[in-house]
XYZ file of C-alpha atoms in Angstrom:
532
model
C 123.673 -58.877 100.329
C 120.937 -56.996 102.157
C 122.210 -55.321 105.343
C 119.298 -56.906 107.237
C 120.785 -60.357 106.588
C 124.114 -59.338 108.004
C 123.451 -60.450 111.571
C 123.549 -64.057 110.386
C 126.805 -63.501 108.493
C 130.124 -63.749 110.305
C 132.863 -61.704 108.690
C 136.500 -62.601 109.258
C 137.801 -59.028 109.226
C 136.101 -55.640 109.627
C 137.766 -52.726 107.801
C 136.696 -49.267 108.971
C 137.101 -46.813 106.106
C 136.780 -47.072 102.314
C 139.679 -44.938 101.111
C 143.069 -46.006 99.746
C 144.254 -47.690 102.974
C 141.006 -49.522 103.772
C 140.326 -50.801 100.269
C 143.960 -51.851 99.738
C 143.779 -53.926 102.933
C 140.349 -55.342 101.997
C 141.468 -56.406 98.507
C 144.558 -58.172 99.866
C 142.555 -59.903 102.637
C 139.787 -60.988 100.259
C 142.120 -63.478 98.574
C 141.284 -65.823 101.493
C 138.940 -64.129 103.976
C 135.455 -62.606 104.173
C 135.807 -58.852 104.644
C 133.290 -56.200 105.671
C 134.137 -52.583 104.782
C 132.255 -49.917 106.769
C 132.093 -46.297 105.578
C 130.669 -43.203 107.193
C 128.362 -41.605 104.624
C 129.308 -42.510 101.058
C 132.021 -44.944 100.003
C 133.865 -42.101 98.242
C 133.602 -39.656 101.160
C 137.218 -39.862 102.374
C 140.335 -37.882 101.569
C 141.662 -40.271 98.907
C 139.206 -39.015 96.296
C 140.456 -35.443 96.821
C 144.189 -36.079 96.453
C 145.267 -33.890 93.529
C 149.006 -34.474 93.655
C 150.037 -38.046 93.072
C 152.091 -40.914 94.430
C 155.825 -40.701 95.052
C 158.039 -43.564 93.878
C 161.562 -44.033 92.565
C 160.961 -44.835 88.891
C 163.346 -42.449 87.118
C 166.663 -43.731 85.788
C 168.757 -41.188 87.717
C 166.792 -41.491 90.961
C 167.608 -43.798 93.899
C 165.871 -45.190 96.969
C 168.543 -43.435 99.065
C 167.540 -40.046 97.670
C 163.806 -40.598 98.242
C 164.644 -41.745 101.794
C 166.825 -38.677 102.373
C 164.190 -36.263 101.001
C 161.584 -37.837 103.297
C 163.872 -37.562 106.338
C 164.791 -33.935 105.533
C 161.119 -32.949 105.199
C 160.318 -34.844 108.423
C 162.938 -32.802 110.314
C 164.631 -35.933 111.638
C 161.601 -37.207 113.536
C 160.940 -40.038 111.079
C 161.893 -43.633 111.919
C 164.506 -44.615 109.353
C 163.417 -48.274 109.146
C 159.840 -47.186 108.317
C 161.004 -44.765 105.629
C 163.212 -47.460 104.047
C 160.385 -49.998 104.229
C 157.876 -47.720 102.483
C 160.198 -46.232 99.860
C 161.457 -49.667 98.801
C 157.888 -50.919 98.348
C 156.691 -47.880 96.390
C 157.465 -49.084 92.826
C 155.589 -52.371 93.343
C 152.626 -50.495 94.886
C 152.442 -48.395 91.698
C 152.685 -51.595 89.661
C 149.626 -53.037 91.395
C 147.659 -49.856 90.737
C 148.567 -50.048 87.048
C 147.250 -53.636 87.061
C 144.011 -52.380 88.665
C 143.652 -50.028 85.712
C 144.587 -46.631 87.171
C 145.169 -44.518 84.018
C 148.406 -42.789 85.041
C 149.730 -40.113 82.671
C 152.292 -41.574 80.306
C 155.256 -40.158 78.411
C 155.840 -42.547 75.561
C 156.054 -46.010 77.146
C 157.026 -44.700 80.576
C 154.944 -43.206 83.373
C 155.047 -39.393 83.301
C 156.737 -38.107 86.460
C 156.220 -34.672 87.955
C 158.154 -32.950 90.719
C 156.905 -31.382 93.950
C 158.407 -29.337 96.770
C 160.970 -31.200 98.873
C 161.751 -33.827 96.203
C 165.226 -33.881 94.645
C 163.889 -35.690 91.533
C 160.824 -36.030 89.359
C 159.172 -39.020 91.018
C 155.433 -38.328 91.280
C 153.144 -40.495 89.154
C 149.801 -38.828 88.591
C 146.516 -38.798 86.696
C 146.451 -35.145 85.593
C 145.688 -33.212 88.794
C 143.097 -35.693 90.097
C 145.124 -38.781 90.989
C 143.155 -39.621 94.113
C 139.823 -39.796 92.320
C 141.224 -42.215 89.710
C 142.762 -44.385 92.454
C 139.535 -44.369 94.502
C 137.492 -45.436 91.443
C 139.860 -48.286 90.547
C 139.996 -49.633 94.124
C 136.204 -49.395 94.556
C 135.555 -51.196 91.286
C 137.921 -54.010 92.300
C 136.256 -54.230 95.741
C 132.755 -54.287 94.225
C 133.871 -57.084 91.892
C 135.262 -59.197 94.746
C 132.858 -61.890 96.031
C 134.571 -61.816 99.445
C 134.095 -58.084 100.127
C 130.877 -56.526 101.442
C 130.743 -52.718 101.282
C 128.417 -51.032 103.786
C 128.160 -47.233 103.486
C 126.138 -45.116 105.914
C 127.764 -46.579 109.038
C 129.122 -44.118 111.566
C 131.499 -45.945 113.904
C 131.141 -45.015 117.587
C 133.502 -47.179 119.614
C 135.695 -50.217 119.152
C 134.386 -53.404 120.771
C 136.912 -54.480 123.424
C 137.104 -57.148 126.113
C 135.043 -54.774 128.262
C 132.045 -55.372 125.973
C 132.162 -59.171 126.185
C 129.151 -60.845 127.844
C 131.671 -62.250 130.287
C 133.576 -59.015 131.058
C 137.300 -59.092 130.264
C 139.974 -56.455 130.790
C 142.081 -57.930 127.994
C 141.988 -54.949 125.629
C 141.426 -57.390 122.747
C 139.478 -55.745 119.880
C 136.516 -57.662 118.439
C 135.133 -55.196 115.903
C 133.121 -52.000 116.264
C 129.775 -50.528 117.313
C 128.396 -48.439 114.440
C 125.366 -46.255 113.969
C 123.206 -47.260 111.010
C 122.582 -43.764 109.646
C 119.346 -44.845 107.961
C 117.621 -46.602 110.885
C 119.221 -44.614 113.721
C 120.084 -47.847 115.548
C 123.512 -48.931 116.727
C 124.770 -52.286 115.452
C 127.683 -54.421 116.638
C 129.941 -55.651 113.835
C 132.234 -58.337 115.200
C 135.267 -60.003 113.610
C 138.495 -61.765 114.514
C 140.570 -58.805 113.269
C 139.787 -55.126 112.722
C 141.608 -52.668 110.429
C 141.303 -48.966 111.206
C 141.594 -46.821 108.055
C 139.576 -43.809 109.112
C 141.730 -40.923 107.889
C 142.823 -37.777 109.683
C 141.452 -35.172 112.061
C 141.611 -32.091 109.828
C 138.101 -30.879 110.578
C 139.278 -29.870 114.032
C 140.345 -26.682 112.192
C 138.315 -23.854 110.722
C 140.135 -23.897 107.390
C 140.880 -27.407 106.158
C 141.191 -29.144 102.801
C 139.966 -32.364 104.426
C 136.509 -33.717 103.583
C 133.699 -33.103 106.054
C 134.080 -36.534 107.659
C 137.739 -36.097 108.709
C 136.878 -35.801 112.394
C 139.585 -38.042 113.866
C 137.122 -40.886 114.544
C 139.624 -43.742 114.400
C 142.256 -41.925 116.428
C 139.704 -41.056 119.136
C 138.194 -44.587 119.175
C 141.612 -46.241 119.447
C 142.633 -43.848 122.238
C 139.442 -44.569 124.213
C 140.048 -48.299 123.741
C 143.582 -47.999 125.164
C 145.991 -47.499 122.241
C 148.890 -45.060 122.380
C 148.806 -42.024 120.094
C 151.908 -40.237 118.813
C 152.969 -36.842 117.366
C 149.489 -35.329 117.186
C 150.987 -31.823 117.362
C 152.366 -32.387 113.834
C 149.486 -30.973 111.799
C 150.380 -30.098 108.243
C 148.949 -26.934 106.770
C 148.811 -26.781 103.001
C 150.145 -23.389 101.997
C 147.708 -22.812 99.142
C 143.981 -23.354 99.549
C 141.683 -21.235 97.359
C 140.370 -18.217 99.261
C 136.715 -18.061 98.281
C 133.789 -17.534 100.613
C 131.415 -19.636 98.492
C 133.707 -22.601 97.840
C 135.194 -24.285 100.871
C 138.349 -26.380 100.888
C 139.429 -26.204 97.244
C 143.113 -27.053 97.153
C 145.568 -25.531 94.689
C 148.110 -28.332 94.308
C 151.770 -28.044 95.260
C 152.581 -28.754 91.598
C 151.472 -25.228 90.576
C 154.542 -23.988 92.479
C 156.561 -26.960 91.191
C 155.850 -25.843 87.625
C 156.856 -22.218 88.234
C 154.066 -20.447 90.163
C 155.093 -17.433 92.287
C 153.642 -16.230 95.588
C 153.033 -12.477 95.701
C 151.735 -9.796 98.055
C 148.219 -9.050 96.694
C 148.582 -5.263 96.934
C 152.218 -4.550 96.050
C 152.701 -7.597 93.789
C 156.037 -8.274 95.503
C 157.285 -11.869 95.287
C 158.007 -12.611 98.951
C 159.220 -16.241 99.231
C 162.900 -15.440 98.462
C 162.887 -13.276 101.648
C 162.151 -16.378 103.738
C 164.096 -19.222 102.109
C 166.615 -19.616 99.286
C 164.456 -22.416 97.811
C 161.692 -19.795 97.467
C 158.398 -21.369 96.327
C 159.929 -24.868 96.328
C 160.749 -24.807 100.045
C 158.963 -27.489 102.140
C 155.333 -26.847 102.969
C 155.833 -25.787 106.578
C 158.233 -23.024 105.502
C 155.875 -21.790 102.780
C 152.809 -21.937 105.046
C 154.588 -19.962 107.807
C 155.752 -17.341 105.305
C 152.201 -16.839 104.013
C 150.857 -16.795 107.583
C 153.475 -14.133 108.429
C 152.505 -11.969 105.420
C 148.794 -12.260 106.266
C 149.310 -11.377 109.944
C 151.924 -8.678 109.336
C 149.950 -6.798 106.664
C 146.413 -7.632 107.836
C 145.636 -9.489 104.601
C 142.823 -11.970 103.944
C 144.944 -13.909 101.429
C 148.045 -13.795 99.211
C 148.343 -14.322 95.450
C 149.645 -17.430 93.684
C 150.552 -16.487 90.131
C 151.412 -18.794 87.230
C 150.088 -16.444 84.519
C 153.635 -15.874 83.194
C 153.683 -19.462 81.836
C 152.084 -20.156 78.411
C 148.262 -20.585 78.674
C 148.383 -23.985 76.912
C 150.986 -25.252 79.389
C 148.833 -24.206 82.358
C 145.601 -25.723 80.962
C 147.337 -28.971 80.023
C 149.007 -29.420 83.433
C 146.103 -28.323 85.614
C 142.884 -29.030 83.701
C 140.668 -29.562 86.762
C 141.940 -26.555 88.674
C 141.664 -24.387 85.553
C 138.027 -25.445 84.947
C 137.057 -24.972 88.588
C 138.597 -21.490 88.754
C 137.020 -20.425 85.435
C 133.628 -21.397 86.880
C 134.377 -18.958 89.736
C 135.433 -16.191 87.377
C 139.209 -16.587 87.813
C 141.378 -17.235 84.750
C 144.644 -18.621 86.117
C 146.343 -18.241 82.726
C 145.888 -14.439 82.974
C 145.532 -13.530 86.660
C 146.702 -14.631 90.101
C 144.774 -17.011 92.381
C 143.892 -15.810 95.927
C 145.138 -18.421 98.425
C 145.365 -19.018 102.203
C 146.977 -21.824 104.176
C 144.592 -24.526 105.419
C 144.960 -27.627 107.563
C 145.813 -30.407 105.149
C 147.243 -33.535 106.716
C 147.444 -35.214 110.124
C 151.014 -36.512 110.497
C 150.421 -37.999 113.948
C 147.972 -40.707 114.958
C 147.622 -44.198 116.361
C 151.054 -45.738 116.886
C 151.673 -48.710 114.538
C 154.605 -50.991 113.717
C 155.755 -52.131 110.267
C 152.984 -54.762 110.199
C 150.328 -52.094 110.836
C 149.745 -53.465 114.358
C 148.515 -51.111 117.096
C 148.987 -51.689 120.844
C 145.635 -53.505 121.009
C 145.517 -57.202 120.045
C 143.373 -57.749 116.963
C 143.513 -54.078 115.903
C 145.527 -52.950 112.877
C 145.642 -49.474 111.340
C 146.845 -47.880 108.090
C 146.968 -44.483 106.424
C 146.374 -41.011 107.823
C 144.916 -42.201 111.153
C 148.314 -43.705 112.053
C 151.764 -42.605 113.122
C 153.981 -45.167 111.428
C 157.208 -43.189 111.539
C 157.076 -42.335 107.822
C 156.299 -38.613 108.007
C 158.034 -37.473 111.172
C 157.537 -33.769 111.815
C 156.320 -32.983 108.282
C 154.997 -35.092 105.430
C 156.818 -35.007 102.109
C 154.447 -34.300 99.216
C 152.801 -37.404 97.693
C 154.087 -39.813 100.348
C 150.599 -40.045 101.880
C 148.775 -42.179 99.286
C 151.924 -44.276 99.182
C 151.689 -44.940 102.938
C 148.076 -46.110 102.475
C 149.031 -48.749 99.900
C 152.126 -50.021 101.696
C 150.524 -50.280 105.160
C 147.179 -51.543 103.827
C 149.150 -54.411 102.260
C 151.334 -54.880 105.359
C 148.358 -55.184 107.733
C 146.618 -57.640 105.410
C 149.784 -59.722 105.017
C 150.273 -59.976 108.787
C 146.644 -60.987 109.364
C 146.828 -63.658 106.628
C 150.172 -65.002 107.885
C 148.898 -65.345 111.472
C 145.266 -66.186 110.793
C 145.315 -69.427 112.793
C 146.186 -67.472 115.946
C 143.010 -65.324 115.742
C 140.208 -66.590 117.997
C 136.549 -66.327 117.045
C 134.792 -63.392 118.756
C 133.075 -64.243 122.063
C 129.438 -63.225 122.689
C 129.279 -59.406 122.774
C 126.727 -57.235 124.575
C 124.291 -55.225 122.484
C 124.559 -51.447 122.531
C 122.459 -50.071 125.389
C 119.919 -47.529 124.140
C 117.566 -47.830 127.102
C 118.536 -44.638 128.904
C 118.636 -42.127 126.067
C 116.100 -39.803 124.524
C 116.053 -37.978 121.198
C 118.027 -34.781 121.278
C 116.114 -31.518 121.395
C 119.184 -29.331 121.052
C 120.900 -29.858 117.673
C 122.049 -26.246 117.961
C 124.312 -27.227 120.882
C 126.275 -29.588 118.639
C 126.649 -26.960 115.927
C 127.720 -24.305 118.436
C 130.361 -26.569 120.027
C 131.661 -27.700 116.648
C 132.099 -24.075 115.480
C 133.756 -23.091 118.751
C 136.329 -25.925 118.593
C 137.261 -25.168 115.003
C 137.671 -21.456 115.714
C 139.879 -21.701 118.818
C 141.967 -24.490 117.263
C 142.603 -22.267 114.214
C 143.465 -19.214 116.319
C 145.430 -20.878 119.134
C 146.808 -24.157 117.752
C 147.484 -23.157 114.151
C 150.629 -22.567 112.111
C 152.392 -20.469 114.789
C 151.850 -21.385 118.456
C 152.672 -20.074 121.924
C 152.336 -21.771 125.301
C 149.735 -19.204 126.379
C 147.605 -19.858 123.275
C 147.851 -23.616 123.803
C 146.824 -23.277 127.444
C 143.824 -21.167 126.413
C 142.799 -23.876 123.962
C 143.164 -26.592 126.615
C 141.032 -24.583 129.032
C 138.226 -24.405 126.432
C 138.553 -28.143 125.707
C 138.218 -29.050 129.376
C 135.035 -26.979 129.677
C 133.559 -28.545 126.540
C 134.485 -32.093 127.660
C 131.946 -31.985 130.459
C 129.221 -30.565 128.226
C 129.721 -33.067 125.429
C 130.019 -36.047 127.789
C 126.779 -35.133 129.528
C 125.070 -34.633 126.189
C 126.425 -37.957 124.916
C 125.136 -39.837 127.967
C 121.601 -38.465 127.747
C 120.775 -38.340 124.062
C 120.472 -40.850 121.276
C 123.625 -40.895 119.156
C 123.662 -39.211 115.770
C 126.567 -38.916 113.329
C 126.921 -35.252 114.322
C 127.189 -36.132 118.011
C 129.645 -38.988 117.371
C 131.787 -36.645 115.274
C 131.668 -33.857 117.854
C 132.838 -36.260 120.568
C 135.709 -37.499 118.375
C 136.592 -33.993 117.221
C 136.907 -32.797 120.797
C 139.001 -35.849 121.757
C 141.297 -35.245 118.765
C 141.648 -31.561 119.674
C 142.660 -32.531 123.205
C 145.304 -34.958 121.900
C 146.717 -32.264 119.568
C 146.925 -29.606 122.303
C 148.294 -32.014 124.919
C 151.017 -33.122 122.479
C 151.852 -29.533 121.491
C 152.227 -28.491 125.159
C 154.693 -31.340 125.725
C 157.054 -30.422 122.876
C 159.457 -27.768 124.156
C 161.095 -27.007 120.806
C 160.185 -25.987 117.270
C 160.527 -28.805 114.756
C 158.904 -29.225 111.359
C 155.215 -28.423 111.587
C 155.292 -27.609 115.302
C 156.437 -24.010 115.498
C 156.198 -22.182 118.818
C 157.436 -18.681 119.600
C 158.290 -19.773 123.173
C 160.722 -22.499 122.044
C 162.047 -21.378 118.625
C 165.149 -23.630 118.754
C 165.252 -27.272 117.643
C 166.601 -29.683 120.274
C 169.637 -31.834 119.336
C 167.738 -35.125 119.680
C 164.418 -35.771 117.929
C 161.893 -37.534 120.145
C 158.325 -38.596 119.434
C 155.536 -37.197 121.602
C 153.829 -40.404 122.713
C 150.631 -40.142 124.748
C 149.641 -43.137 126.880
C 145.916 -43.516 127.742
């Protein structure tokens, strides 16, 4: 279908995002409804395609749901909601089953799925496709979506704001969501995509930070849009830093998977060669990510290092190449042979544990708006995500949102007449450099002040910068025609503010939120819920 025809087509549901969560929801909805999937940039531009690890599920004979639940709760430092963890863990095996039916070529061991183990898990329970699971999953979901007559995929659409009652021709303060205004990146015009129900699957806010493994588009768009529309946001201070991102000035954001440590890799001081993890935790390299990331951060700050070494060269070369073919090839192309020498690594922002508050049906606070995946706070991850639970959350909540919409379809009204986007007062921007400057500034102060180790003073400094930038960006936004860069900058700044505000409110250290001013963990775990 040509995009120009789309104004005459009424879709039943708009899904924002084309990763694991969005496409899972779209495929389930398409059994009965007409679905439009919008993607910023390319359809494969999200985080799903980059997930190296795998998907956690209880599939091993000796493993139990109880143990997967307990491992998730331990990693989440008690901040998880038990009913959510139970709900997701119990649905994991069937989610894997559906992916097998879609043709995802998981590694096998005889007739059974091959299971690997990662930090924080008490059992081998990670199904994977070598070290590129996400790419295989993304391909299978996209192919199924392309084959579905009820799904229309529209890339190159940068979503700006959710359409609420305030945008109805006959103004309403209802807060009901009727779709989204999106910038057509090709024409430069803003289009209104309306539907009876909207599913937000926009991913995380990792690009708020200078070092991040997230793709370029992870600018917190969905979280910021939902917040502006009136939805509550929870636990945004819980930003996960992956302990081991390749340190290379040419190649940005190349992740060295957790499984390298799971299969015996050691972390060492790059000058002395000393293995330092046993000094920090008896689990050494297999401690949860927040512990490992803080230890590396401590080594880097204490000794003035640029990076530390991750070394698996003591394992047989064939073993290393067979387990990590993609990482091995990538590193060889950069002149590093991981079978013979260590890999330079630094921590990098990796996963947004907080987000738009949702219930077990994927419902947000706003009628007609559902959300799934990394843009949400469902209660699954708590204060720290357990490895390979993230793709799992996408499948389970993508399905849950779709199921709730299908079950209650008769209660969804048709969208009322909606006002067109007003472009009358804007001019083309003459100052692209302003956007770039602000973007760089945000990412730098967030890395320095709101990173792995925090203090109240650092957080206050960050908030001061955010408040100054708010005025600048708002003025800029009002006067100039929107571009993807400007939309992202506005969302990035809003996400940064939510992270800092949440961090200032938590007067304890728990999981990923570690502050020198409140090193103790309080007896009762409470979510940081921000109300617009």
